[in-house]
Coordinates of C-alpha atoms and ligand atoms in Angstrom, one line a residue:
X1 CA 89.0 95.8 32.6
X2 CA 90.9 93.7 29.9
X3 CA 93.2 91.4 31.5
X4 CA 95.9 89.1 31.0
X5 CA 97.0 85.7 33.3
X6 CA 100.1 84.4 32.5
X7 CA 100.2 80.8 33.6
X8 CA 96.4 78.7 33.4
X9 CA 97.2 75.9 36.2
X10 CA 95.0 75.9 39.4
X11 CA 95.3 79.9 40.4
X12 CA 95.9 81.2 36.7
X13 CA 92.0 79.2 35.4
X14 CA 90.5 80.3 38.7
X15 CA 91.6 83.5 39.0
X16 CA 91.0 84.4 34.9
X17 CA 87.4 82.7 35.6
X18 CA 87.0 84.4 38.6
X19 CA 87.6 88.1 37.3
X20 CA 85.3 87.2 34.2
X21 CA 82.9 86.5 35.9
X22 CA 82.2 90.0 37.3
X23 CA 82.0 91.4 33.9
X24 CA 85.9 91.7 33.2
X25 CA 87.3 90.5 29.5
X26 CA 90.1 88.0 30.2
X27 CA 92.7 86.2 28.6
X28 CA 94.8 83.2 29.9
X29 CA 98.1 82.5 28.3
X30 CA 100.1 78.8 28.6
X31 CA 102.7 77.6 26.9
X32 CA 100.9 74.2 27.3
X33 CA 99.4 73.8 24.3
X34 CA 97.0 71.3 24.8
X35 CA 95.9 72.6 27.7
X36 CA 94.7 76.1 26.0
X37 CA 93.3 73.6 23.3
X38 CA 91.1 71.9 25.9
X39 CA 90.1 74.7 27.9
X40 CA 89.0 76.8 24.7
X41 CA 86.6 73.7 23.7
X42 CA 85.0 73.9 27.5
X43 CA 87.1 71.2 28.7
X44 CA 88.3 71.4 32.2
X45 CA 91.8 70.5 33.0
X46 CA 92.0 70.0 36.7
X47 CA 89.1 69.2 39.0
X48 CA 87.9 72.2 41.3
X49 CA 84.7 72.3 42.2
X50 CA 81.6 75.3 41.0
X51 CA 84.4 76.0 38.4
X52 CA 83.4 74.2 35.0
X53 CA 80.1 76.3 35.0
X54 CA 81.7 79.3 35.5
X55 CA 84.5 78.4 32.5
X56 CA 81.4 77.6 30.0
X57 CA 79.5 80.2 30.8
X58 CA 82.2 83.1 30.5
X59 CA 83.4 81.2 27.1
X60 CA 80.2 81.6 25.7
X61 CA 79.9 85.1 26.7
X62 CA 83.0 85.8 25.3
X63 CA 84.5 87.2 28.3
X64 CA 87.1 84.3 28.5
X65 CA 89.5 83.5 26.1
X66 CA 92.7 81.1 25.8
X67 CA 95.8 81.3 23.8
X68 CA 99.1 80.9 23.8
X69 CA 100.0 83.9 22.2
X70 CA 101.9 86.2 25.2
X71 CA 102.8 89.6 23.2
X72 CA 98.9 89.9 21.6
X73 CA 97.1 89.1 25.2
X74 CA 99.9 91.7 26.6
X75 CA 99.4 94.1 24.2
X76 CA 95.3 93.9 24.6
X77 CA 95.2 94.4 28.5
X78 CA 96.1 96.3 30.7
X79 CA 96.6 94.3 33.9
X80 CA 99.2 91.8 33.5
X81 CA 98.4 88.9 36.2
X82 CA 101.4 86.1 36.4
X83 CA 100.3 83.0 37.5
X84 CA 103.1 81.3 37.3
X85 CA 104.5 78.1 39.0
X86 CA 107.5 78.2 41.8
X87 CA 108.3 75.2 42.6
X88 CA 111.4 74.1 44.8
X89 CA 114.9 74.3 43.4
X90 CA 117.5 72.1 44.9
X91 CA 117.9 74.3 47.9
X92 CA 114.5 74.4 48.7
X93 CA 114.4 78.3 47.6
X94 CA 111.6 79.4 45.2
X95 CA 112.4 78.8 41.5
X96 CA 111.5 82.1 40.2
X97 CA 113.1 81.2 36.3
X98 CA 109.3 80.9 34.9
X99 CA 109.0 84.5 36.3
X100 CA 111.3 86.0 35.5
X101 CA 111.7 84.7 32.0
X102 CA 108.1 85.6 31.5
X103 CA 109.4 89.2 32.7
X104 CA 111.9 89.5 30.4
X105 CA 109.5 88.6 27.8
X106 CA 107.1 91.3 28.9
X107 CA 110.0 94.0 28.8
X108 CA 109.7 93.6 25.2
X109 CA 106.2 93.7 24.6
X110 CA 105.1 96.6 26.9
X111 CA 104.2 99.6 25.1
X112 CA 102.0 101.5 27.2
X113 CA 101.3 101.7 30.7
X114 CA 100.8 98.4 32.3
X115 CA 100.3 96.8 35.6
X116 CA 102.3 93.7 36.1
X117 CA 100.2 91.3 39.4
X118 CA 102.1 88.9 40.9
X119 CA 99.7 86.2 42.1
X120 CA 102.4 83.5 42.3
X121 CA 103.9 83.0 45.9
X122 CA 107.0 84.6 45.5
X123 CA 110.1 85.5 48.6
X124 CA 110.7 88.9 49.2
X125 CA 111.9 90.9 46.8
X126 CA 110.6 89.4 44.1
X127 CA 108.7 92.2 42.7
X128 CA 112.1 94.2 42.7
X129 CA 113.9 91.7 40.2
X130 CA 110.4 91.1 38.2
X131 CA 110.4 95.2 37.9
X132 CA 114.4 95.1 36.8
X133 CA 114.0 92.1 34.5
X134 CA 111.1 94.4 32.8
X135 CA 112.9 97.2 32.3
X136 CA 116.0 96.0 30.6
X137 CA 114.1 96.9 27.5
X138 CA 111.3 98.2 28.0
X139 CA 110.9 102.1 27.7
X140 CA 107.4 102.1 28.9
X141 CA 105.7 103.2 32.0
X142 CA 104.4 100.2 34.0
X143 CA 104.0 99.2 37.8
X144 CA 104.8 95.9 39.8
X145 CA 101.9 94.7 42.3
X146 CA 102.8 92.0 45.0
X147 CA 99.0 90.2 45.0
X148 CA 99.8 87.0 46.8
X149 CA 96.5 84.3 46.5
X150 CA 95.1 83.0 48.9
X151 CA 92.6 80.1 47.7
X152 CA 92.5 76.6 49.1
X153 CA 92.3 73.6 46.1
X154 CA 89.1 72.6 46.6
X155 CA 87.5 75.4 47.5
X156 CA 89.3 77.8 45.3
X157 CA 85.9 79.1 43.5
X158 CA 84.6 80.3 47.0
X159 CA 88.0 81.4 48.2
X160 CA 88.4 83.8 45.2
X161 CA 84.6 84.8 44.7
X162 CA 84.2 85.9 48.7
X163 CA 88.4 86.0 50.0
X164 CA 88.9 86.7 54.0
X165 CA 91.5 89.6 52.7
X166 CA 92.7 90.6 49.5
X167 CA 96.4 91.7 50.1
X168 CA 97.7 94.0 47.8
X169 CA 101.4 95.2 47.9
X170 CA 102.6 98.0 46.3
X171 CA 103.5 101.7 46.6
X172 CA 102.2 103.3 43.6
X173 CA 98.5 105.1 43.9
X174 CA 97.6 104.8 40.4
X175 CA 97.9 100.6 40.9
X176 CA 96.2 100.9 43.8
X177 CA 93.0 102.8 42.8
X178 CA 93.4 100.0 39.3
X179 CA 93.3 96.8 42.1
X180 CA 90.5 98.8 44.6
X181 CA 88.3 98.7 41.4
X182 CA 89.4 95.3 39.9
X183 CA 88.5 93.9 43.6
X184 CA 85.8 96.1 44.5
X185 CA 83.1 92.9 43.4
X186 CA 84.7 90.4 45.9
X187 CA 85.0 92.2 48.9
X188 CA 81.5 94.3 49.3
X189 CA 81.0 92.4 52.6
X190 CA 83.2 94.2 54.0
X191 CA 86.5 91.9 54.0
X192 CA 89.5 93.9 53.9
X193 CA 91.6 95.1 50.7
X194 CA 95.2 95.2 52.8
X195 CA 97.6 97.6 51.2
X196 CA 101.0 97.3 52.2
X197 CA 104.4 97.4 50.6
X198 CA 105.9 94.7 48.0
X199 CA 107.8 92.8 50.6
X200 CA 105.2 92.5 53.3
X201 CA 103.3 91.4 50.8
X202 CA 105.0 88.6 49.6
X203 CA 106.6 87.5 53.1
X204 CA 102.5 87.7 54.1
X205 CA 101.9 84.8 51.9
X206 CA 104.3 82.4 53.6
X207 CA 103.9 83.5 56.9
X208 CA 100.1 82.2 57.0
X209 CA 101.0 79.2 55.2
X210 CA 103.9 78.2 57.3
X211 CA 102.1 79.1 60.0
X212 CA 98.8 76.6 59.3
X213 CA 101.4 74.3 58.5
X214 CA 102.8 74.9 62.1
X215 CA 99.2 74.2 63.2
X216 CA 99.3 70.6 61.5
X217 CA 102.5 69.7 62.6
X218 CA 102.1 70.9 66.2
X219 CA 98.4 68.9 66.0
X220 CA 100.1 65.5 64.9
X221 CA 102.9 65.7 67.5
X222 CA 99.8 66.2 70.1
X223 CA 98.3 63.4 68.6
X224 CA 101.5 60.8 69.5
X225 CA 101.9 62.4 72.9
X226 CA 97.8 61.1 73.0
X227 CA 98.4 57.7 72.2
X228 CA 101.1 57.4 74.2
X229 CA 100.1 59.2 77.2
X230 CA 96.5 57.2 76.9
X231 CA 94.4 60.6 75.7
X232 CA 92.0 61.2 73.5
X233 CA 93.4 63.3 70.6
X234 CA 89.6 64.1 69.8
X235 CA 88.8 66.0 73.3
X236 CA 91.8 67.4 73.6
X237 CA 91.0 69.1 70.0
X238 CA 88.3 70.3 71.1
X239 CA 89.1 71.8 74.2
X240 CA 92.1 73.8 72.5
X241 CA 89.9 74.6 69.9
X242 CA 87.1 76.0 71.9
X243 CA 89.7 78.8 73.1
X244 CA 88.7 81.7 70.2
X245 CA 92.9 82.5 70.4
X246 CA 93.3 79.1 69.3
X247 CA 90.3 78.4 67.3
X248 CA 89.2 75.1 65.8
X249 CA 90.5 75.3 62.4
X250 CA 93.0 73.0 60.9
X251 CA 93.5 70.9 64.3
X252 CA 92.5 68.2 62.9
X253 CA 95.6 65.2 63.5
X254 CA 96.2 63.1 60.4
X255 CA 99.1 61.6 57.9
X256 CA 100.6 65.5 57.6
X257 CA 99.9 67.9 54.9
X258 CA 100.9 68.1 51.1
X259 CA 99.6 69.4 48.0
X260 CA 101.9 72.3 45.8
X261 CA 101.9 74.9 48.6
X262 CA 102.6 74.3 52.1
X263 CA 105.6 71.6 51.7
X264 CA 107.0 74.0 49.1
X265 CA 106.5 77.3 51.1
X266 CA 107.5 76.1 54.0
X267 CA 111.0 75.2 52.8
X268 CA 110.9 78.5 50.4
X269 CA 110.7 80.0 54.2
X270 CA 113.5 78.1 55.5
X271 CA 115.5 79.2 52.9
X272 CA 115.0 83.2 52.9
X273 CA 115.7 83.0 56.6
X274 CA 118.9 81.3 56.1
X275 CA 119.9 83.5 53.4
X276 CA 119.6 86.6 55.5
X277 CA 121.8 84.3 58.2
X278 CA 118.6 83.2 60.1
X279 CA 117.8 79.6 60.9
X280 CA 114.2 79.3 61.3
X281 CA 114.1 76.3 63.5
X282 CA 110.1 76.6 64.4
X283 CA 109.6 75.5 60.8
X284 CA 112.2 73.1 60.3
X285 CA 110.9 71.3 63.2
X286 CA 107.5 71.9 61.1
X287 CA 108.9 69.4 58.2
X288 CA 110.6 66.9 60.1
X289 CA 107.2 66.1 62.0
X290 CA 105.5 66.7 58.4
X291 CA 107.9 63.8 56.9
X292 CA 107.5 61.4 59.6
X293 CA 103.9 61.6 59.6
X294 CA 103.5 60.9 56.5
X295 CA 104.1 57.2 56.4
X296 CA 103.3 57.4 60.5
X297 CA 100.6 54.1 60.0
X298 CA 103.2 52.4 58.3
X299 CA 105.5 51.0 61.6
X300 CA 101.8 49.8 62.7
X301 CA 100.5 48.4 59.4
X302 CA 104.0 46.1 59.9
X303 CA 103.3 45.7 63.2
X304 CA 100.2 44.4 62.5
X305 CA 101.1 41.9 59.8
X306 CA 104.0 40.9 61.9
X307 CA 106.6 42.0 59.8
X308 CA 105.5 41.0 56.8
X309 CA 103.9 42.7 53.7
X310 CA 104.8 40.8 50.9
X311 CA 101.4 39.8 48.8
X312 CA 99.4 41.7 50.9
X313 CA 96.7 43.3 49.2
X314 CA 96.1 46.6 50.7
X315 CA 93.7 49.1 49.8
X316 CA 93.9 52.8 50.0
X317 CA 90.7 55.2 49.3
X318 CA 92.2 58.5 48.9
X319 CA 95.3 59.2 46.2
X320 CA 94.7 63.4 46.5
X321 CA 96.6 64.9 49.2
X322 CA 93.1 66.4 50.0
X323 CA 89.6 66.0 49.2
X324 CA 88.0 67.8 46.5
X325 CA 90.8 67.7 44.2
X326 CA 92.8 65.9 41.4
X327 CA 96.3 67.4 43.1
X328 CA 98.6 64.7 44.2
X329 CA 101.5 66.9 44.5
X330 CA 103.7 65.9 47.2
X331 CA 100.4 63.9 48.7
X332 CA 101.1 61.7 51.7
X333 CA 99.6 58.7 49.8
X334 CA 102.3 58.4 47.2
X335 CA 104.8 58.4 50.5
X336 CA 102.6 55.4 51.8
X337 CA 102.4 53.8 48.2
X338 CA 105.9 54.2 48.0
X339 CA 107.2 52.5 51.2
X340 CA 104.2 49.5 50.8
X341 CA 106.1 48.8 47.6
X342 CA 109.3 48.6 49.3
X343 CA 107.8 45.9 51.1
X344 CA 106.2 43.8 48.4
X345 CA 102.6 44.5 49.2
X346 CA 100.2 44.4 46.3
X347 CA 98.2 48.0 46.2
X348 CA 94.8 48.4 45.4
X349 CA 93.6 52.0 45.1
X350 CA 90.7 54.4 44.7
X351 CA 90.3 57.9 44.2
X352 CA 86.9 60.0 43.0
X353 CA 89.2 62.2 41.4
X354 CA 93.3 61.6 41.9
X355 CA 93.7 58.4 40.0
X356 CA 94.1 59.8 36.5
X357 CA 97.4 62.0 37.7
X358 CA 98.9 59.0 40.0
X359 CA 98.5 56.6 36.7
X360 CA 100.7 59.1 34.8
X361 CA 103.2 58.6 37.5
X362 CA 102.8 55.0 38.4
X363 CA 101.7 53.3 35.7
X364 CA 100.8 49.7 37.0
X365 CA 102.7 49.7 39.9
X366 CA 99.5 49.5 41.4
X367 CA 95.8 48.5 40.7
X368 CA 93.4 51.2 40.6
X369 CA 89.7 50.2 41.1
X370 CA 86.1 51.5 39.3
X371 CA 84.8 51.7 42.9
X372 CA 85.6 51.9 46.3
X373 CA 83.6 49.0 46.9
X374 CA 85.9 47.3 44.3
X375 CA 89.3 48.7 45.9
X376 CA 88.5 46.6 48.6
X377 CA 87.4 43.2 47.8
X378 CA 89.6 40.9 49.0
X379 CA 92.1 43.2 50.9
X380 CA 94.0 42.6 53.8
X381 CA 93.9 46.3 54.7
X382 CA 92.3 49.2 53.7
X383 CA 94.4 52.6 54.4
X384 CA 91.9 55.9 54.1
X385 CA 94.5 58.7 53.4
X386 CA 92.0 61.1 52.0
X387 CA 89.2 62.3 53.7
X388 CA 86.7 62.4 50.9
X389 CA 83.1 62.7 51.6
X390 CA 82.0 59.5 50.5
X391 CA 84.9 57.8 52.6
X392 CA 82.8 59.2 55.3
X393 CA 80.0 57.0 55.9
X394 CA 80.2 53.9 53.7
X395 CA 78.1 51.1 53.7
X396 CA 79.7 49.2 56.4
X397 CA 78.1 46.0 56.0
X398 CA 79.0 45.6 52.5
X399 CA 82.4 46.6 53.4
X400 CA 82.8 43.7 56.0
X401 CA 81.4 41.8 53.5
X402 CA 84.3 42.3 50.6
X403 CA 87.2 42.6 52.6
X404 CA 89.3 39.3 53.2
X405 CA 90.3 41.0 56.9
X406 CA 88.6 43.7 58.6
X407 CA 91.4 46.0 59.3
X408 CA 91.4 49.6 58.9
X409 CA 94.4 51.7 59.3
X410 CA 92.8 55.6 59.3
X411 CA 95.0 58.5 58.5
X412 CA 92.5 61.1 58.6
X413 CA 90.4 60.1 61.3
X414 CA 87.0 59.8 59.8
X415 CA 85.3 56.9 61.7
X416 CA 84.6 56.5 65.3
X417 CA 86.2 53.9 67.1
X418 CA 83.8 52.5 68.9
X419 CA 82.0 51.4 66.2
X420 CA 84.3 50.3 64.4
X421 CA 85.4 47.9 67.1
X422 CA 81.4 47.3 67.5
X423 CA 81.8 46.6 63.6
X424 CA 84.3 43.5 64.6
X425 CA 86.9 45.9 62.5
X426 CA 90.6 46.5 64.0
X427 CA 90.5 49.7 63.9
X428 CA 93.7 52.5 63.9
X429 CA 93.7 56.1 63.6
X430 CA 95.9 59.0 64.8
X431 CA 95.9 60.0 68.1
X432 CA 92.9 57.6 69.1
X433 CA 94.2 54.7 70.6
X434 CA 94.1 51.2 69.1
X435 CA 90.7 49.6 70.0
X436 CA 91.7 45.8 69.7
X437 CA 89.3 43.3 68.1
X438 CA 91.2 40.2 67.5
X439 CA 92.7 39.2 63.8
X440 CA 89.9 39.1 61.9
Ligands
NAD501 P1 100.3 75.1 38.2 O1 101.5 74.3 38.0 O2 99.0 74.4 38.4 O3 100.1 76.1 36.9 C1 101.2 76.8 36.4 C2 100.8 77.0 34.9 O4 101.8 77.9 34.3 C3 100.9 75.7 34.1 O5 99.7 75.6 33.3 C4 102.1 75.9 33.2 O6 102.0 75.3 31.9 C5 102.1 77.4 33.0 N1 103.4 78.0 32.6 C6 104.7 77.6 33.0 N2 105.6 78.4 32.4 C7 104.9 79.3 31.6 C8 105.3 80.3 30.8 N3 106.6 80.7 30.6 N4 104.3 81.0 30.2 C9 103.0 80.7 30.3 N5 102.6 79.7 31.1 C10 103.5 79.0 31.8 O7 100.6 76.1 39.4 P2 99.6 76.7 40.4 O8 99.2 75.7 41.4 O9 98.5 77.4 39.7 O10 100.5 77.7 41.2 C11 100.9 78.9 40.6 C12 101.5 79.8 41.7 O11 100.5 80.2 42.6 C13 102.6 79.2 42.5 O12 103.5 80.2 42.9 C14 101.8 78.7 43.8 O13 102.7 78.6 44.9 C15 100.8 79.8 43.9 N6 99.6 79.4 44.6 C16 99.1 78.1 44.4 C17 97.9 77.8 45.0 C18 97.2 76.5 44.8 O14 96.3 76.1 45.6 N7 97.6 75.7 43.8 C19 97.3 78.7 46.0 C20 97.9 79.9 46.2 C21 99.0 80.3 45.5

């Protein structure tokens, strides 16, 4: 099928990659210029892992193509995929003006029979004012698809190669029978093509986001009731998780969620409810936690250092707002960064991936180090508020070795307390308990 994605950020290169790779001929459009420049010479513009091979290998075959050029890429296909971004607008509502300008656009290109795909999250009714910003001049048969995506950063290859569901909103059949076919590679396991209508379609998408969201928050409050009531966040995960109605998936207590989707979506949620007069108090509850747990360590970091941050050097391993990726949208380390530098501390930090995008953003506000070994010589503190692998299991030794004071503040919980205390580390995390080794 020939094939069109409007918008190449992290669901327009995956998804165009995606459907080359099972033999379709696609073309990615962005008005970012240098981005089409880079990604037509093999050069990848965000980090997401399995994907550069893919991108290189469908270049070469000449199944993949980049351009800038909306009307030719329009006129050659006949799906139209938008992959466009909707970010916030001051009310916390979707902006939709990348769509729908793009859909005016299209109303004058479209010529023949088209399908237009929304891939972007999008609040009901959305493909009703895409279809009417279409037609205002276009004479041409063409149908609107809600096709909401589903793939987690990081993991996006895998989401979009095998998906749990592919949900598929729309009412004509002759769309339908296009999207059966254009899916048919990705779900021969037998995971589900859900057809619905438009608006389920795109209310589908935020209700399972808002609702893993809900999961997070509701985990973090448990997490405060632990330390307070003197559990241990860690059983009690596990002995919610182990009910299958519950099941163990994104239970895990930390510094709250971020990235481009769920802080977005979940006020995008908020927002349709209260235009239709309903207040959605679950998921405003849902942001308030989010927001205070974001810079939750930092009343304990103080605490620790008696009040008193200027000059510290503090360390944080993690910039993403999750591991295996270069996204620091709305990432809970930038909250942390930014209240540390309220209080004079001196920031030292390291990222496998993140550091490039925070530099554009905070210059040299802070230090960022070659290593993570580096990021910690001499600190006071080290924060971990992203969970990569290699955070995991460091070389200990070493690390009591370079830091100036053995104190660990753990927003993602990947260390064991007890051994850290063994360690002679002071040792925080969420939901855990503080096991006390003297200033060190
Ligand atoms: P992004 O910001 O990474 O990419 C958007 C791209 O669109 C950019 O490259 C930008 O230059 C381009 N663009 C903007 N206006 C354009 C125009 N008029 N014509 C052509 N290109 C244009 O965004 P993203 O993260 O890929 O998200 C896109 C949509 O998908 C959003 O609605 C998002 O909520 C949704 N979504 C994102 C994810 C995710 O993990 N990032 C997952 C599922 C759904």
């Amino acid at each position: 099928m020939k094939i069109a994605v409007i918008g190449t950020g992290y669901v327009g290169l995956v998804t165009g990659t995606c459907f080359a790779e099972t033999g379709n001929s696609v073309i990615c459009v962005d008005i970012d210029e240098t981005k089409v420049k880079k990604l037509s010479d093999g050069g990848m513009t965000i980090y997401e892992p399995g994907l550069e091979k893919l991108l290189i290998r469908n270049l070469r075959e000449g199944r993949l193509r980049f351009t800038t050029n909306l009307a030719d890429s329009v006129n050659e296909s006949l799906l139209i995929l938008l992959a466009l971004p909707t970010p916030p607008g001051e009310d916390g509502s979707a902006d939709l003006s990348a769509i729908l300008k793009v859909s005016g656009d299209l109303g004058k290109i479209i010529k023949e029979y088209k399908v237009i795909i929304d891939k972007s999250t999008v609040p009901v009714g959305t493909a009703e004012r895409v279809r009417k910003a279409i037609s205002i001049n276009c004479k041409s048969d063409f149908d609107v698809v809600s096709n909401p995506e589903f793939l987690r950063e990081g993991l996006a290859v895998e989401d979009f190669m095998k998906p749990d569901r592919v949900v598929i909103g729309t009412s004509s059949e002759k769309a339908k029978k296009i999207l059966s076919d254009l899916y048919a590679p990705f779900v021969r396991q037998g995971n589900p093509l859900l057809f619905m209508d438009e608006r389920s379609a795109e209310l589908t998408k935020y209700a399972a986001n808002s609702f893993l969201a809900t999961k997070i928050s509701f985990m973090n409050e448990i997490a405060i009731l632990c330390e307070k009531l003197g559990a241990d966040v860690d059983m009690v995960r596990r002995g919610l998780g182990s009910d299958d109605r519950i099941g163990k998936r994104f239970l895990f207590p930390g510094i709250g969620y971020g990235g481009s989707c769920f802080p977005k979506d979940v006020k995008a949620l908020v927002q349709s409810a209260k235009e239709v007069d309903y207040s959605f108090n679950i998921l405003k509850a849902v942001m308030q936690v989010n927001e205070r747990q974001k810079i939750y360590l930092l009343p304990r970091i103080k605490k620790y250092f008696n009040n008193d941050l200027k000059n510290k050097k503090i360390t944080l391993w993690g910039l993403a707002f999750k591991p295996n990726t270069d996204d620091i949208r709305e990432a809970p380390a930038l909250a942390i960064i930014e209240e540390l530098l309220k209080e004079e501390a001196t920031i030292t930090a390291f990222d496998p991936e993140a550091m490039t995008n925070v530099k554009k953003i905070l210059g040299d506000k802070i230090t960022f180090a070659a290593t993570q070994y580096d990021a910690i010589t001499d600190c006071d503190a080290l924060i971990v508020a992203t969970e990569w692998n290699e955070f995991r299991t460091p070389d200990f030794e070493r690390m009591v070795s370079l830091m100036k004071h053995k104190v660990i503040f753990d927003g993602r919980n990947v260390y064991e307390p007890r051994r850290m205390k063994d360690l002679g580390f002071h040792y925080e995390s969420v939901g855990r308990g503080v096991l006390n080794n003297d200033k060190s």
